[in-house]
Tab-separated table of N, CA and C in Angstrom:
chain	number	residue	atom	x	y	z
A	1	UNK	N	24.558	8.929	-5.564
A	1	UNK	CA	24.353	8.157	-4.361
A	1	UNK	C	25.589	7.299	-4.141
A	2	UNK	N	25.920	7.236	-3.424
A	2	UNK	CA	27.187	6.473	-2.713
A	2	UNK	C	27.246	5.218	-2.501
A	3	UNK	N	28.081	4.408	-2.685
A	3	UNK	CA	27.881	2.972	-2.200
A	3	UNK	C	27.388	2.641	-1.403
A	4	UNK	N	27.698	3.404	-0.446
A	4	UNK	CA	27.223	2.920	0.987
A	4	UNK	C	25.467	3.132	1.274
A	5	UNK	N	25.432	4.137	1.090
A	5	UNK	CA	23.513	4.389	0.707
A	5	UNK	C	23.192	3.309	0.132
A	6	UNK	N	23.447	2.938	-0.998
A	6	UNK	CA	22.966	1.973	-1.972
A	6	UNK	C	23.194	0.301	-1.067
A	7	UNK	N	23.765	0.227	-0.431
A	7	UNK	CA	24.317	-1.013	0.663
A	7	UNK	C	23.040	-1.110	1.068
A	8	UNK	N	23.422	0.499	2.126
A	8	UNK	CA	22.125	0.221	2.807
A	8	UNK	C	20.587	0.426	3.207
A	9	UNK	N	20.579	1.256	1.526
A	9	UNK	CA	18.876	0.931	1.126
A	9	UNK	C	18.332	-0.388	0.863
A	10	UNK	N	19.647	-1.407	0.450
A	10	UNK	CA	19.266	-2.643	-0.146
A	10	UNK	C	17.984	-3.238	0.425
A	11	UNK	N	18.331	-3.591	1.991
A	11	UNK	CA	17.311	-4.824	2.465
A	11	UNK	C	16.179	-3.830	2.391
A	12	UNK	N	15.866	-2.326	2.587
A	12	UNK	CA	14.555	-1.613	2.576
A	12	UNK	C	13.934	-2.247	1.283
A	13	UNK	N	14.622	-2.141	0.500
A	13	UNK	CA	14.337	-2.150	-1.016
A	13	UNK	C	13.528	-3.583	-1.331
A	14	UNK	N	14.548	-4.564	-1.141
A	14	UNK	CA	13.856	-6.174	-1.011
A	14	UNK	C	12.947	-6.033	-0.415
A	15	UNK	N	12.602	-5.492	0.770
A	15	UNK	CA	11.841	-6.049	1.699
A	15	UNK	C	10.710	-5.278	1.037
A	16	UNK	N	10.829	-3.944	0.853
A	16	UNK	CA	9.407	-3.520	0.056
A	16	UNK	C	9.105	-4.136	-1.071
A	17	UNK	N	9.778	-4.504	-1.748
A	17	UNK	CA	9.307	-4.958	-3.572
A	17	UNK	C	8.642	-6.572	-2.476
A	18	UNK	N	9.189	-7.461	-1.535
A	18	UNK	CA	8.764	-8.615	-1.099
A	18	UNK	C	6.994	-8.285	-0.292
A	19	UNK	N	7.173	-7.312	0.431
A	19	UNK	CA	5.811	-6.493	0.830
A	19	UNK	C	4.879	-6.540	-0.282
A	20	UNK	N	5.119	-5.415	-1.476
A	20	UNK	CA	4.389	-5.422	-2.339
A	20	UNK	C	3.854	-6.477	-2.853
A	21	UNK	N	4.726	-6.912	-3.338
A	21	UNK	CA	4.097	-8.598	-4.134
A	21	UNK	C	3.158	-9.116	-3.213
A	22	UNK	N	3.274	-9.488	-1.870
A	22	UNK	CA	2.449	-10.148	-0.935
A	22	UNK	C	1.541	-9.436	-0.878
A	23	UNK	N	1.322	-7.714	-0.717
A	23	UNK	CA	0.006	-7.064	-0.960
A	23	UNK	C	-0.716	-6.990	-2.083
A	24	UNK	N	0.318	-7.393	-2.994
A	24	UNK	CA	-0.586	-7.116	-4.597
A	24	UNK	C	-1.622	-8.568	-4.287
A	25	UNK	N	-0.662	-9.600	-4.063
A	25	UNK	CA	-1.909	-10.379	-4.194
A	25	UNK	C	-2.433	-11.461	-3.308
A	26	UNK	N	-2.660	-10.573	-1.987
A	26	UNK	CA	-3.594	-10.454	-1.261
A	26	UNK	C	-5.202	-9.776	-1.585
A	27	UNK	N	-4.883	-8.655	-1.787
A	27	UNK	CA	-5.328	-7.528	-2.225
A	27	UNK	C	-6.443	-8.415	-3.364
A	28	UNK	N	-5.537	-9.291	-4.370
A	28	UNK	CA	-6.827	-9.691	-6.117
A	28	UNK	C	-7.499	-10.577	-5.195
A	29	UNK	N	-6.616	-11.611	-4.505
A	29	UNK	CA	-6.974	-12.739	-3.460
A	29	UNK	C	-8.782	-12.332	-2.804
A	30	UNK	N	-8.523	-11.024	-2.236
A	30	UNK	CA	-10.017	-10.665	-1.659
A	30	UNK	C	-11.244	-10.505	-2.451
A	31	UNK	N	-10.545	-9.408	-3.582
A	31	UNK	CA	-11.353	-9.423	-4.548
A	31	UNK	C	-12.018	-10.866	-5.453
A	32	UNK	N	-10.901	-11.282	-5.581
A	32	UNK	CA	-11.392	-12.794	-6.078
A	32	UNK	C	-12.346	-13.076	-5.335
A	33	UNK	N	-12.354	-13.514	-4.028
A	33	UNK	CA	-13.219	-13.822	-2.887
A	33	UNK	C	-14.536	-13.249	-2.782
A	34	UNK	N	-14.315	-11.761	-2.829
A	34	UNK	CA	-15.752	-10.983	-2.976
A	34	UNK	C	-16.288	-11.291	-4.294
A	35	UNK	N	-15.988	-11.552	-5.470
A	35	UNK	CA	-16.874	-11.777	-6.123
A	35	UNK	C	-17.367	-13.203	-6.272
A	36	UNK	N	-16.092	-14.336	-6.009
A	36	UNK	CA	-17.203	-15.643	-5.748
A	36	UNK	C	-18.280	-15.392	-4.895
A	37	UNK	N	-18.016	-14.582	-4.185
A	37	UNK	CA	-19.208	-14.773	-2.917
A	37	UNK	C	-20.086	-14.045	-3.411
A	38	UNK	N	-20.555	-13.303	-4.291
A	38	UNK	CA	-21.492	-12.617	-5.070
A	38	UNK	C	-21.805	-10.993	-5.346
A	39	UNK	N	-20.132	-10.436	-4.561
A	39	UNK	CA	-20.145	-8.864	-4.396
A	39	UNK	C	-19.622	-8.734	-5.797
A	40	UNK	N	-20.591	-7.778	-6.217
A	40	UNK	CA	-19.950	-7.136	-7.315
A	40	UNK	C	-18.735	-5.894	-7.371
A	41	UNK	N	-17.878	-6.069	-8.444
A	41	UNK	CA	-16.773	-5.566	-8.249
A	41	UNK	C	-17.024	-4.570	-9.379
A	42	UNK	N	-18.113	-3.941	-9.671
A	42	UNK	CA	-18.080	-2.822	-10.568
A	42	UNK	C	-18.603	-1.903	-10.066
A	43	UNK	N	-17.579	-0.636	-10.545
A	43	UNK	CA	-17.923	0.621	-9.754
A	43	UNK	C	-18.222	1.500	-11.074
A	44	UNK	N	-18.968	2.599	-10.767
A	44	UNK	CA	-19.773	3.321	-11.888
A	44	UNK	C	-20.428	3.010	-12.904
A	45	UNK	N	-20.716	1.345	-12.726
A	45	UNK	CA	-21.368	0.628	-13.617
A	45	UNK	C	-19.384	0.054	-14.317
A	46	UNK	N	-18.782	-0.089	-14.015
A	46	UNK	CA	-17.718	-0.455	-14.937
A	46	UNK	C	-17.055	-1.514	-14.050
A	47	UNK	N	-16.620	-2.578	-14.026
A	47	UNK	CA	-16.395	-3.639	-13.286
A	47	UNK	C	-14.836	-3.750	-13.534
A	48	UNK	N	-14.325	-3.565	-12.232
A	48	UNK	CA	-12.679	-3.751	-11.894
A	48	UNK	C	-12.359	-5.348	-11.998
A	49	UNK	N	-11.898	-5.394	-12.926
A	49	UNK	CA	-10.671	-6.668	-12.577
A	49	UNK	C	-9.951	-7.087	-11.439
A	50	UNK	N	-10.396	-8.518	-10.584
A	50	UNK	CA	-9.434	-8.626	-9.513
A	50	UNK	C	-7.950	-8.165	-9.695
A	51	UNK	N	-7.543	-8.501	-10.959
A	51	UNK	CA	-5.825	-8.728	-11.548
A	51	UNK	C	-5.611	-6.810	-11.213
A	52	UNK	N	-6.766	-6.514	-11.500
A	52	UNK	CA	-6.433	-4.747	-11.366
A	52	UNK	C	-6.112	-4.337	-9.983
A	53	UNK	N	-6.923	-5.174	-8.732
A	53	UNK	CA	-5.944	-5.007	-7.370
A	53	UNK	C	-5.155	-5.336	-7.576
A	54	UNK	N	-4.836	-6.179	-7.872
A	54	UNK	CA	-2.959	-6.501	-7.522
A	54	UNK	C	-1.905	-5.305	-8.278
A	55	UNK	N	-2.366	-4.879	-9.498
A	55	UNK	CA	-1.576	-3.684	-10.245
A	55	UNK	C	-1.976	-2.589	-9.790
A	56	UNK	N	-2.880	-2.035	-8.970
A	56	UNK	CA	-2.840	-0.745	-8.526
A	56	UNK	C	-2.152	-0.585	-7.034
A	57	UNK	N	-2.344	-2.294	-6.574
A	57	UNK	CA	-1.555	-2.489	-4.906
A	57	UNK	C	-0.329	-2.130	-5.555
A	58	UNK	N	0.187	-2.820	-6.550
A	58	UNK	CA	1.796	-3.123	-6.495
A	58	UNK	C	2.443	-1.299	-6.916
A	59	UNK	N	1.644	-0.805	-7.762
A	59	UNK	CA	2.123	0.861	-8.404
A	59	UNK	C	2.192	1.813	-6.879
A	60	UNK	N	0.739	2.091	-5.391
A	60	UNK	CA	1.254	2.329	-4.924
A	60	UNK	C	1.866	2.144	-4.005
A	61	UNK	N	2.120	0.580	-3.326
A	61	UNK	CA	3.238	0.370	-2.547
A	61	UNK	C	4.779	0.673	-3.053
A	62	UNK	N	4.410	0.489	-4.285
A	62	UNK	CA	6.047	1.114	-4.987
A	62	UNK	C	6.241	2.708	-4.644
A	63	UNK	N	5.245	3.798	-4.542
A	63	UNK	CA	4.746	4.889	-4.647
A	63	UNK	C	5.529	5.019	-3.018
A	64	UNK	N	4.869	4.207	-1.922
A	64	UNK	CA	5.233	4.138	-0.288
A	64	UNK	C	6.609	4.027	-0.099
A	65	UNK	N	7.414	2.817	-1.012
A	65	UNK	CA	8.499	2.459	-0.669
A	65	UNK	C	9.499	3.459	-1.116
A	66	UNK	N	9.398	4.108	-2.171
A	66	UNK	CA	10.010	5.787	-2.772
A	66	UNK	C	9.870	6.263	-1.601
A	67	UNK	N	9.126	6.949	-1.101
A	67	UNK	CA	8.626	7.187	0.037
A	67	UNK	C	9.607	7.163	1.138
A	68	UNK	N	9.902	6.139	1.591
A	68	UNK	CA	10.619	5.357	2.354
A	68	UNK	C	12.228	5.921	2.075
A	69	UNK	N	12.488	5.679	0.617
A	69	UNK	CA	13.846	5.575	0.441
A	69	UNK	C	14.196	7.355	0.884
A	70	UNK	N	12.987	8.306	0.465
A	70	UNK	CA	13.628	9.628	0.536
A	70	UNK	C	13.334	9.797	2.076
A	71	UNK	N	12.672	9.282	2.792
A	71	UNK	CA	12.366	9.798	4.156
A	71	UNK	C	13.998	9.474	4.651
A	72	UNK	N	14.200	8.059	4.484
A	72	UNK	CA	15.153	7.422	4.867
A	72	UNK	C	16.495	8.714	4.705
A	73	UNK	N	16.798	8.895	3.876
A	73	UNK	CA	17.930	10.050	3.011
A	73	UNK	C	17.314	11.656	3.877
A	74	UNK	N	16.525	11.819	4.297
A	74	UNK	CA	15.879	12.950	4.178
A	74	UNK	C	15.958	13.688	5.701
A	75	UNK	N	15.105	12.649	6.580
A	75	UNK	CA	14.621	12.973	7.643
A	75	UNK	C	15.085	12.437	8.514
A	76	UNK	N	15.048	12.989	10.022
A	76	UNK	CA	15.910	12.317	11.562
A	76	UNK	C	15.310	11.508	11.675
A	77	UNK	N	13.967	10.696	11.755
A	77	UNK	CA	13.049	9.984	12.311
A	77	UNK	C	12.930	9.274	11.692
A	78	UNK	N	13.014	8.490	10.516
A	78	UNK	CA	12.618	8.069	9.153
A	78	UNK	C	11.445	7.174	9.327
A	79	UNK	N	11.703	6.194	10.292
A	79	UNK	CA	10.172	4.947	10.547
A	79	UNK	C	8.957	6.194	11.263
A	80	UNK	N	9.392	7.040	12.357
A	80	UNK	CA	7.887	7.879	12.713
A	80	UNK	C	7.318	8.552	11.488
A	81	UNK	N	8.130	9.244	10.711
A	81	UNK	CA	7.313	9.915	9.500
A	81	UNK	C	7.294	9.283	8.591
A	82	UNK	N	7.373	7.439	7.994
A	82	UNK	CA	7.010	7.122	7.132
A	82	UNK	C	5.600	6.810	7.723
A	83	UNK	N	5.270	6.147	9.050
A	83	UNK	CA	4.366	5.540	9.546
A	83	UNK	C	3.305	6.929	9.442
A	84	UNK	N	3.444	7.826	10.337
A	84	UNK	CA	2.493	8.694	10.455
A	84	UNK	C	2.076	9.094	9.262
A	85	UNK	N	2.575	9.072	7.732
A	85	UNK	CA	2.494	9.752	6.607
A	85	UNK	C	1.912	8.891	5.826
A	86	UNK	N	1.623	7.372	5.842
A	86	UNK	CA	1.348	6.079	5.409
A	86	UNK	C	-0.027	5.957	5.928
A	87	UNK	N	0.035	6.012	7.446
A	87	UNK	CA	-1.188	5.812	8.473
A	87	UNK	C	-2.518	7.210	7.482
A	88	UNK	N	-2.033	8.280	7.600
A	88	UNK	CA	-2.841	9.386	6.908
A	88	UNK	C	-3.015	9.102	5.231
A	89	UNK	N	-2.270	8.612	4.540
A	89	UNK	CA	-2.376	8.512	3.366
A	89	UNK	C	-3.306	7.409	3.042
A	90	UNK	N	-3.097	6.725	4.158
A	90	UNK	CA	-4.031	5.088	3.843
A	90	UNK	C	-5.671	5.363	4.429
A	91	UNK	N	-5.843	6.586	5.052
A	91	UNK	CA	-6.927	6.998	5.670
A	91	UNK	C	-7.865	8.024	4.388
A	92	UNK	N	-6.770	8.993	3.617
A	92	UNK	CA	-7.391	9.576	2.693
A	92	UNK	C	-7.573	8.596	1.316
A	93	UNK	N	-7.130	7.423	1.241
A	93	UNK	CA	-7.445	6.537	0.198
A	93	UNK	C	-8.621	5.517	0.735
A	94	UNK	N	-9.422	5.501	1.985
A	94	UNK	CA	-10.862	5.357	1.654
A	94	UNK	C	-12.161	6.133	1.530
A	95	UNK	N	-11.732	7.561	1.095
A	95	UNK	CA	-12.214	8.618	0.995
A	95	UNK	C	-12.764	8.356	-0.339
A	96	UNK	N	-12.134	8.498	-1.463
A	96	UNK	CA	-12.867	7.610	-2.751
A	96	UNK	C	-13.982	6.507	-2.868
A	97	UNK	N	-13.431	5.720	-1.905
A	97	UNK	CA	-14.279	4.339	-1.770
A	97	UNK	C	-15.533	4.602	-1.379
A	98	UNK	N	-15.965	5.748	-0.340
A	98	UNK	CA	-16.865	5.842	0.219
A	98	UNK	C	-17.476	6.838	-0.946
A	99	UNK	N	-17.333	7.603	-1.689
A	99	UNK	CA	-17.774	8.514	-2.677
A	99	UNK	C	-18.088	7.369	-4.047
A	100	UNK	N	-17.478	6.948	-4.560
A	100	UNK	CA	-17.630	5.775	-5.560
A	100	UNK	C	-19.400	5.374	-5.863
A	101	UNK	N	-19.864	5.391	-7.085
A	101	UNK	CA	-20.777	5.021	-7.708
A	101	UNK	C	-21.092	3.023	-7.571
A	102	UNK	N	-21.198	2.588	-6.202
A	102	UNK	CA	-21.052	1.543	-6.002
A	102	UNK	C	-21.949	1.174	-5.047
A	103	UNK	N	-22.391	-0.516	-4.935
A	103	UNK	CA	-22.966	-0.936	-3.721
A	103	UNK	C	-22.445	-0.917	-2.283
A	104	UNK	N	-23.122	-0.862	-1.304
A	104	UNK	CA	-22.307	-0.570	0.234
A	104	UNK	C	-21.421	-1.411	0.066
A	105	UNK	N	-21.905	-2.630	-0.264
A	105	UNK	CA	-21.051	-3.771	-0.344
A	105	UNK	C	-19.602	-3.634	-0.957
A	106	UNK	N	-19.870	-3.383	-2.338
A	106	UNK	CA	-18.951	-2.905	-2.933
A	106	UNK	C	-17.560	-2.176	-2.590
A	107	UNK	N	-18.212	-0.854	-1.794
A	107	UNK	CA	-17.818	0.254	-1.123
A	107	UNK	C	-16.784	-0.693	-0.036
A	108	UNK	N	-17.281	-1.636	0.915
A	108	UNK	CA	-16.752	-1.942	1.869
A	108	UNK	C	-15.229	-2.959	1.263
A	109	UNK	N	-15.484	-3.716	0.339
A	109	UNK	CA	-14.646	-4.336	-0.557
A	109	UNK	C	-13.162	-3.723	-0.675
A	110	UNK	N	-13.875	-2.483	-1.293
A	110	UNK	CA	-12.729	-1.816	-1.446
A	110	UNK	C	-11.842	-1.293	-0.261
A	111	UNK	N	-12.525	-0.427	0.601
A	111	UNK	CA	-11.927	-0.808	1.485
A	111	UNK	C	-11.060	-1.691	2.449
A	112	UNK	N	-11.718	-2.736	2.478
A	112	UNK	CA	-10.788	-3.726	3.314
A	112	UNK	C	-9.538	-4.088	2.189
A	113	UNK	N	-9.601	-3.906	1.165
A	113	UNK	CA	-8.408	-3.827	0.347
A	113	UNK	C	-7.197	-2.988	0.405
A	114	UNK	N	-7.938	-1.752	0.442
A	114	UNK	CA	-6.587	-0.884	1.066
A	114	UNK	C	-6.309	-0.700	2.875
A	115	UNK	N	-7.390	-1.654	3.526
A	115	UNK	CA	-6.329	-1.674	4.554
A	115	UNK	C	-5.842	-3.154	4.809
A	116	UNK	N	-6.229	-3.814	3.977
A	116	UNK	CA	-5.436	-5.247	4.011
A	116	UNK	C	-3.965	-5.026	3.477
A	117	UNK	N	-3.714	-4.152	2.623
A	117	UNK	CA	-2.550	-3.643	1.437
A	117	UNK	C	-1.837	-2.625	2.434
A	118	UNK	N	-2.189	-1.815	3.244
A	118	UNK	CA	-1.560	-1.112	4.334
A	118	UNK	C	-1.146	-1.587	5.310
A	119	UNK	N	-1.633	-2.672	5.925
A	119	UNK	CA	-1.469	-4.044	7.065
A	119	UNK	C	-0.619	-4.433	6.821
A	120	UNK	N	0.081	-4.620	5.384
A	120	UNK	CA	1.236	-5.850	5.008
A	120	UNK	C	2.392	-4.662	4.436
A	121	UNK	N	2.015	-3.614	3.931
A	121	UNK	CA	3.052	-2.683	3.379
A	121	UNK	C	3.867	-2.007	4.806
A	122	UNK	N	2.810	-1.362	5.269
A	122	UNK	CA	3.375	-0.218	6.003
A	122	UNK	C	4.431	-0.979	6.970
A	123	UNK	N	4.361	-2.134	8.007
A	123	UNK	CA	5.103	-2.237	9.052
A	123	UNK	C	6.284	-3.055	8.583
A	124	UNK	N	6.008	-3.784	7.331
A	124	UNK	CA	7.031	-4.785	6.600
A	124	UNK	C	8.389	-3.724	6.367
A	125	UNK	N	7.981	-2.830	5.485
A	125	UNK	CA	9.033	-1.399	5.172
A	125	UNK	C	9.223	-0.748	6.674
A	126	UNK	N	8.703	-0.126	7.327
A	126	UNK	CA	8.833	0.560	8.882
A	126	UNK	C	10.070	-0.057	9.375
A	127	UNK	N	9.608	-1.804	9.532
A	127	UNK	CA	11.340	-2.420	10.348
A	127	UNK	C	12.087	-2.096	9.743
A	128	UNK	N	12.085	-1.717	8.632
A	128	UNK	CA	13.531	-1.622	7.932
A	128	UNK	C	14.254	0.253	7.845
A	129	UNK	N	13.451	0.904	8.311
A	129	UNK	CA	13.947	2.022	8.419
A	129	UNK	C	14.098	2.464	9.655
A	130	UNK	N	15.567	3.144	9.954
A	130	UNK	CA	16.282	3.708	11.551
A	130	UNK	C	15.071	4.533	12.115
């Protein structure tokens, strides 16, 4: 990779690892929230750790922002096909949620997690790609 690539992946780069962090913990933030408020956060009978949103937000927004860097290198369009590919990916990741050994409640939890974590990832990284 060339200097110049490396220049100017930089601010993508900050700006996603700065995304992430803010989604990771947003993301425990809710969970925290749902369970003061009395939703249980165990699925199959096995109870997720808030701290575990924030480490599964932060693994795949890192997962998105890769993503990003090869669309960026890759493709003419780079922000339409990260968005459209993000928008679908964030649609087949409440596909689980709704299958999950869990209360509706539960179920819905999770959800608003990965689109609270898609809300703050996807358009934060988007500005930053041509």
């Amino acid at each position: 990779m060339s200097t110049i690539a490396i220049t100017a992946a930089k601010p993508l780069v900050t700006t996603g690892l700065l995304a992430a962090a803010a989604a990771a913990g947003a993301t425990a933030l809710i969970a925290a929230a749902g369970e003061f408020a009395g939703i249980s956060l165990a699925v199959g009978g096995a109870p997720i750790p808030a701290p575990g949103f924030a480490m599964l937000t932060a693994i795949f927004s890192a997962v998105g922002l890769v993503l990003a860097v090869v669309l960026r290198r890759t493709v003419r369009h780079p922000r339409a096909a990260f968005v459209r590919t993000t928008v679908v990916l964030t649609a087949l990741s409440l596909v689980p949620d709704l299958l999950v050994d869990a209360a509706v409640v539960t179920k819905v939890l999770l959800m608003v997690t990965h689109l609270v974590a898609a809300a703050i990832v996807i358009p934060a990284i988007a500005r930053r790609l041509p």
